[in-house]
XYZ file of C-alpha atoms in Angstrom:
285
model
C 3.099 -9.798 -53.069
C 6.453 -8.044 -53.203
C 6.195 -7.562 -56.964
C 2.687 -6.162 -56.606
C 3.862 -3.662 -53.989
C 6.747 -2.584 -56.224
C 4.434 -2.103 -59.255
C 2.058 0.105 -57.243
C 4.820 2.182 -55.650
C 4.765 5.760 -57.061
C 8.516 5.694 -57.925
C 9.541 2.035 -58.060
C 6.508 1.248 -60.202
C 7.839 3.430 -63.018
C 11.298 1.891 -62.748
C 9.867 -1.617 -62.715
C 8.058 -0.975 -65.982
C 11.482 -0.506 -67.584
C 11.677 -4.265 -68.053
C 15.460 -4.853 -68.470
C 15.977 -3.629 -64.898
C 12.905 -5.152 -63.306
C 14.258 -8.619 -62.358
C 17.460 -7.123 -60.911
C 15.567 -4.623 -58.780
C 13.255 -7.310 -57.453
C 16.186 -9.522 -56.448
C 17.983 -6.632 -54.726
C 14.873 -5.756 -52.744
C 14.431 -9.321 -51.563
C 18.095 -9.614 -50.535
C 18.039 -6.284 -48.721
C 14.926 -7.233 -46.788
C 16.284 -10.669 -45.820
C 19.656 -9.253 -44.745
C 18.093 -6.542 -42.609
C 15.864 -9.072 -40.878
C 18.713 -11.504 -40.153
C 21.315 -9.038 -38.893
C 19.361 -6.336 -37.093
C 20.588 -6.069 -33.463
C 18.007 -6.754 -30.811
C 17.207 -4.961 -27.536
C 18.981 -1.722 -26.680
C 22.508 -0.487 -26.049
C 23.924 1.547 -23.148
C 27.311 3.226 -23.540
C 29.521 4.712 -20.863
C 33.106 5.735 -20.233
C 35.213 4.572 -17.292
C 38.771 5.780 -16.712
C 39.206 6.734 -20.386
C 37.807 3.395 -21.625
C 34.537 3.069 -23.524
C 32.154 0.501 -22.047
C 28.924 -0.950 -23.364
C 25.920 -3.034 -22.394
C 23.749 -4.808 -24.941
C 20.404 -5.160 -23.184
C 17.932 -7.909 -24.128
C 14.259 -7.088 -24.725
C 13.126 -8.600 -21.427
C 12.529 -7.416 -17.886
C 14.131 -10.552 -16.492
C 17.639 -11.037 -17.934
C 19.248 -14.427 -17.362
C 22.510 -12.859 -16.234
C 25.398 -10.735 -17.443
C 27.993 -12.120 -19.845
C 31.193 -10.126 -20.274
C 32.904 -10.290 -23.653
C 36.689 -9.879 -23.781
C 37.791 -8.951 -27.307
C 40.934 -10.045 -29.128
C 43.940 -8.085 -30.354
C 43.034 -4.852 -32.182
C 39.476 -5.068 -30.856
C 37.464 -2.471 -28.969
C 34.192 -1.980 -27.151
C 32.051 -2.827 -30.218
C 34.092 -5.794 -31.430
C 31.672 -8.611 -32.444
C 28.956 -7.101 -30.245
C 26.523 -6.591 -33.136
C 27.376 -9.822 -34.934
C 25.091 -12.891 -34.846
C 27.388 -14.790 -32.439
C 27.024 -12.405 -29.480
C 23.621 -11.139 -30.569
C 22.397 -14.704 -30.091
C 23.150 -14.329 -26.383
C 21.189 -11.077 -26.248
C 18.237 -12.659 -28.059
C 18.368 -15.513 -25.547
C 17.907 -13.023 -22.702
C 21.482 -12.257 -21.648
C 22.982 -8.838 -20.988
C 26.338 -8.684 -22.777
C 28.925 -6.214 -21.457
C 32.159 -5.105 -23.088
C 34.992 -2.607 -22.739
C 37.919 -1.264 -24.728
C 40.167 -3.033 -22.166
C 42.971 -0.690 -23.274
C 42.693 -2.298 -26.741
C 45.909 -4.356 -27.144
C 46.452 -4.861 -23.406
C 47.271 -8.593 -23.463
C 46.145 -8.942 -19.852
C 48.304 -6.235 -18.304
C 47.453 -4.494 -15.013
C 45.392 -1.822 -16.768
C 43.121 -4.440 -18.327
C 42.502 -6.045 -14.931
C 41.424 -2.683 -13.545
C 39.224 -2.227 -16.620
C 37.517 -5.528 -15.816
C 36.903 -4.492 -12.215
C 35.425 -1.184 -13.404
C 33.261 -2.852 -16.048
C 31.861 -5.471 -13.657
C 30.821 -2.829 -11.127
C 29.335 -0.561 -13.817
C 27.424 -3.381 -15.515
C 25.846 -4.505 -12.259
C 24.957 -0.922 -11.341
C 23.384 -0.183 -14.737
C 21.422 -3.433 -14.705
C 20.087 -3.056 -11.177
C 22.242 -5.805 -9.694
C 21.981 -8.560 -12.303
C 24.893 -10.913 -11.481
C 27.836 -11.769 -13.690
C 27.471 -15.421 -14.666
C 29.602 -15.832 -17.787
C 32.843 -14.635 -19.338
C 33.186 -15.004 -23.115
C 36.617 -14.366 -24.585
C 38.317 -14.434 -27.946
C 42.043 -14.992 -28.528
C 43.880 -12.258 -26.567
C 40.721 -11.844 -24.496
C 41.429 -15.235 -22.946
C 44.513 -13.767 -21.282
C 42.677 -10.593 -20.224
C 39.837 -12.531 -18.593
C 42.016 -15.165 -16.911
C 44.331 -12.527 -15.465
C 41.328 -10.691 -14.048
C 40.278 -13.919 -12.352
C 43.771 -14.557 -10.977
C 44.746 -11.029 -9.964
C 41.422 -9.458 -8.953
C 39.410 -12.481 -7.858
C 36.771 -11.668 -10.469
C 35.810 -15.290 -11.068
C 32.477 -16.010 -12.790
C 30.624 -19.318 -12.516
C 31.284 -20.016 -16.220
C 34.113 -19.164 -18.639
C 34.012 -19.625 -22.434
C 37.172 -19.120 -24.487
C 37.410 -19.108 -28.283
C 40.984 -19.939 -29.381
C 42.162 -18.456 -26.066
C 45.736 -17.173 -25.825
C 47.285 -18.793 -22.741
C 51.055 -18.662 -23.277
C 52.161 -15.161 -24.284
C 55.673 -16.373 -25.050
C 54.282 -18.491 -27.912
C 52.577 -15.754 -29.933
C 55.340 -15.426 -32.546
C 52.962 -16.264 -35.428
C 50.343 -13.692 -34.419
C 50.775 -10.660 -36.734
C 52.683 -8.096 -34.669
C 52.176 -10.244 -31.578
C 55.620 -10.204 -29.902
C 56.054 -6.447 -30.456
C 52.547 -5.566 -29.276
C 52.883 -7.779 -26.200
C 56.180 -6.106 -25.239
C 54.559 -2.691 -25.654
C 51.630 -3.729 -23.459
C 53.957 -4.681 -20.592
C 56.807 -2.282 -21.251
C 59.159 -5.230 -21.699
C 59.044 -8.940 -20.983
C 55.760 -10.424 -19.762
C 55.830 -10.781 -15.953
C 55.758 -14.435 -14.904
C 52.437 -14.092 -13.080
C 50.791 -12.240 -15.999
C 51.271 -15.193 -18.333
C 48.241 -17.440 -17.702
C 50.095 -20.630 -18.591
C 52.074 -20.099 -15.361
C 49.032 -19.512 -13.140
C 46.677 -22.328 -14.122
C 47.083 -23.696 -10.604
C 45.588 -20.459 -9.235
C 42.403 -20.453 -11.304
C 39.221 -21.375 -9.402
C 38.076 -24.955 -9.886
C 34.510 -23.921 -9.039
C 34.293 -22.129 -12.395
C 33.274 -24.294 -15.360
C 35.430 -23.861 -18.457
C 34.709 -24.403 -22.147
C 37.311 -23.875 -24.909
C 36.820 -23.731 -28.679
C 40.017 -24.729 -30.480
C 41.303 -25.805 -33.876
C 44.296 -28.063 -34.630
C 44.837 -25.985 -37.791
C 45.215 -22.702 -35.881
C 48.860 -21.752 -36.443
C 48.644 -18.420 -34.608
C 47.385 -19.595 -31.213
C 48.409 -23.227 -31.318
C 46.143 -25.679 -29.538
C 48.956 -27.705 -27.941
C 50.477 -24.582 -26.362
C 47.295 -22.839 -25.293
C 43.792 -24.338 -24.893
C 45.232 -27.857 -24.640
C 47.487 -26.904 -21.753
C 44.754 -24.941 -19.994
C 42.246 -27.789 -20.263
C 44.762 -30.407 -19.098
C 45.916 -28.294 -16.174
C 42.388 -27.561 -14.995
C 41.234 -31.154 -15.405
C 44.209 -32.378 -13.380
C 42.959 -30.183 -10.524
C 39.426 -31.561 -10.785
C 37.860 -28.634 -12.605
C 35.094 -29.031 -15.199
C 36.992 -28.065 -18.376
C 35.919 -29.184 -21.840
C 37.216 -28.695 -25.374
C 35.118 -28.149 -28.495
C 37.289 -28.957 -31.513
C 36.599 -27.142 -34.785
C 38.725 -26.833 -37.907
C 40.344 -24.077 -39.890
C 42.776 -21.194 -39.256
C 42.605 -18.687 -36.424
C 39.803 -16.577 -37.868
C 37.773 -19.393 -39.392
C 34.018 -18.773 -38.870
C 33.605 -22.242 -37.330
C 35.125 -20.919 -34.102
C 32.072 -18.742 -33.556
C 29.506 -21.488 -33.121
C 26.202 -19.985 -31.997
C 24.707 -23.301 -30.900
C 27.710 -24.236 -28.752
C 27.831 -20.824 -27.081
C 24.089 -20.839 -26.386
C 24.210 -24.396 -25.047
C 27.013 -23.556 -22.625
C 25.315 -20.300 -21.596
C 22.057 -22.160 -20.933
C 23.902 -24.472 -18.550
C 24.992 -21.389 -16.602
C 21.566 -19.801 -16.202
C 20.874 -21.509 -12.878
C 24.169 -20.331 -11.356
C 23.716 -17.893 -8.517
C 26.590 -15.580 -9.298
C 27.389 -12.852 -6.794
C 27.557 -9.089 -7.006
C 30.928 -7.381 -6.629
C 31.879 -6.744 -3.025
C 32.793 -3.331 -1.706
C 36.470 -3.728 -2.528
C 35.703 -5.023 -5.999
C 37.624 -8.260 -5.558
C 34.975 -10.936 -5.778
C 32.238 -11.824 -8.171
C 31.319 -15.460 -7.770
C 31.339 -18.029 -5.031
C 34.782 -19.610 -4.748
């Protein structure tokens, strides 16, 4: 049917009759159509700006969203980082609102990023008519940003999902530019209580945790980061699980759509809780 439509097209039909090019054109049309269908974002997008930081909501095409998931990007990321890629779009297609922020870009969990999280949570709930925050999704540096928001602002969701999460900021020597960027984010050494590896005992055990990690990741090493977080949480009785993949830090296997959707589905029944007036709570403790 595609070939018939091309032959009858007033312009493409003439080109198609030039036979040396015909097979190539047909293949390109098929590939373009398939790619557009597979990658087209779903729903709608709302942008805003809070305290000089761009914020965004990806809204699912439903009147009854399952909840809000906040995505915390990695180093060098911004408000649109991974938001239009299949990994996070899968959440939107499944009925989730996905919120994001610039988080002061390379903040590494500093005080400004915690305030950004507070601002984003309140804005997302306002824009969505009070849909509760049920899930945090983080990547690399975003693990630190999200965990520090939980520790320092009490913004604890029912569920937390970390992909190769950075937990010990003193062990980021293999991350390109890591030590320098981290010092710039804090204006010097990382404060003790801003390094999540030192505050695992303060994280809420009512939150359920899921970590995606790879033994071959030489930038954010499993033994120094997700392994320590999982062990520390489990020792306190928290529900913390590891999903082991393989490959370097940016290997595509880290972004497993099925695993993310499965964990998100287990969070759908969580009540969540809107931010209180002082902006210091988000989920039952």
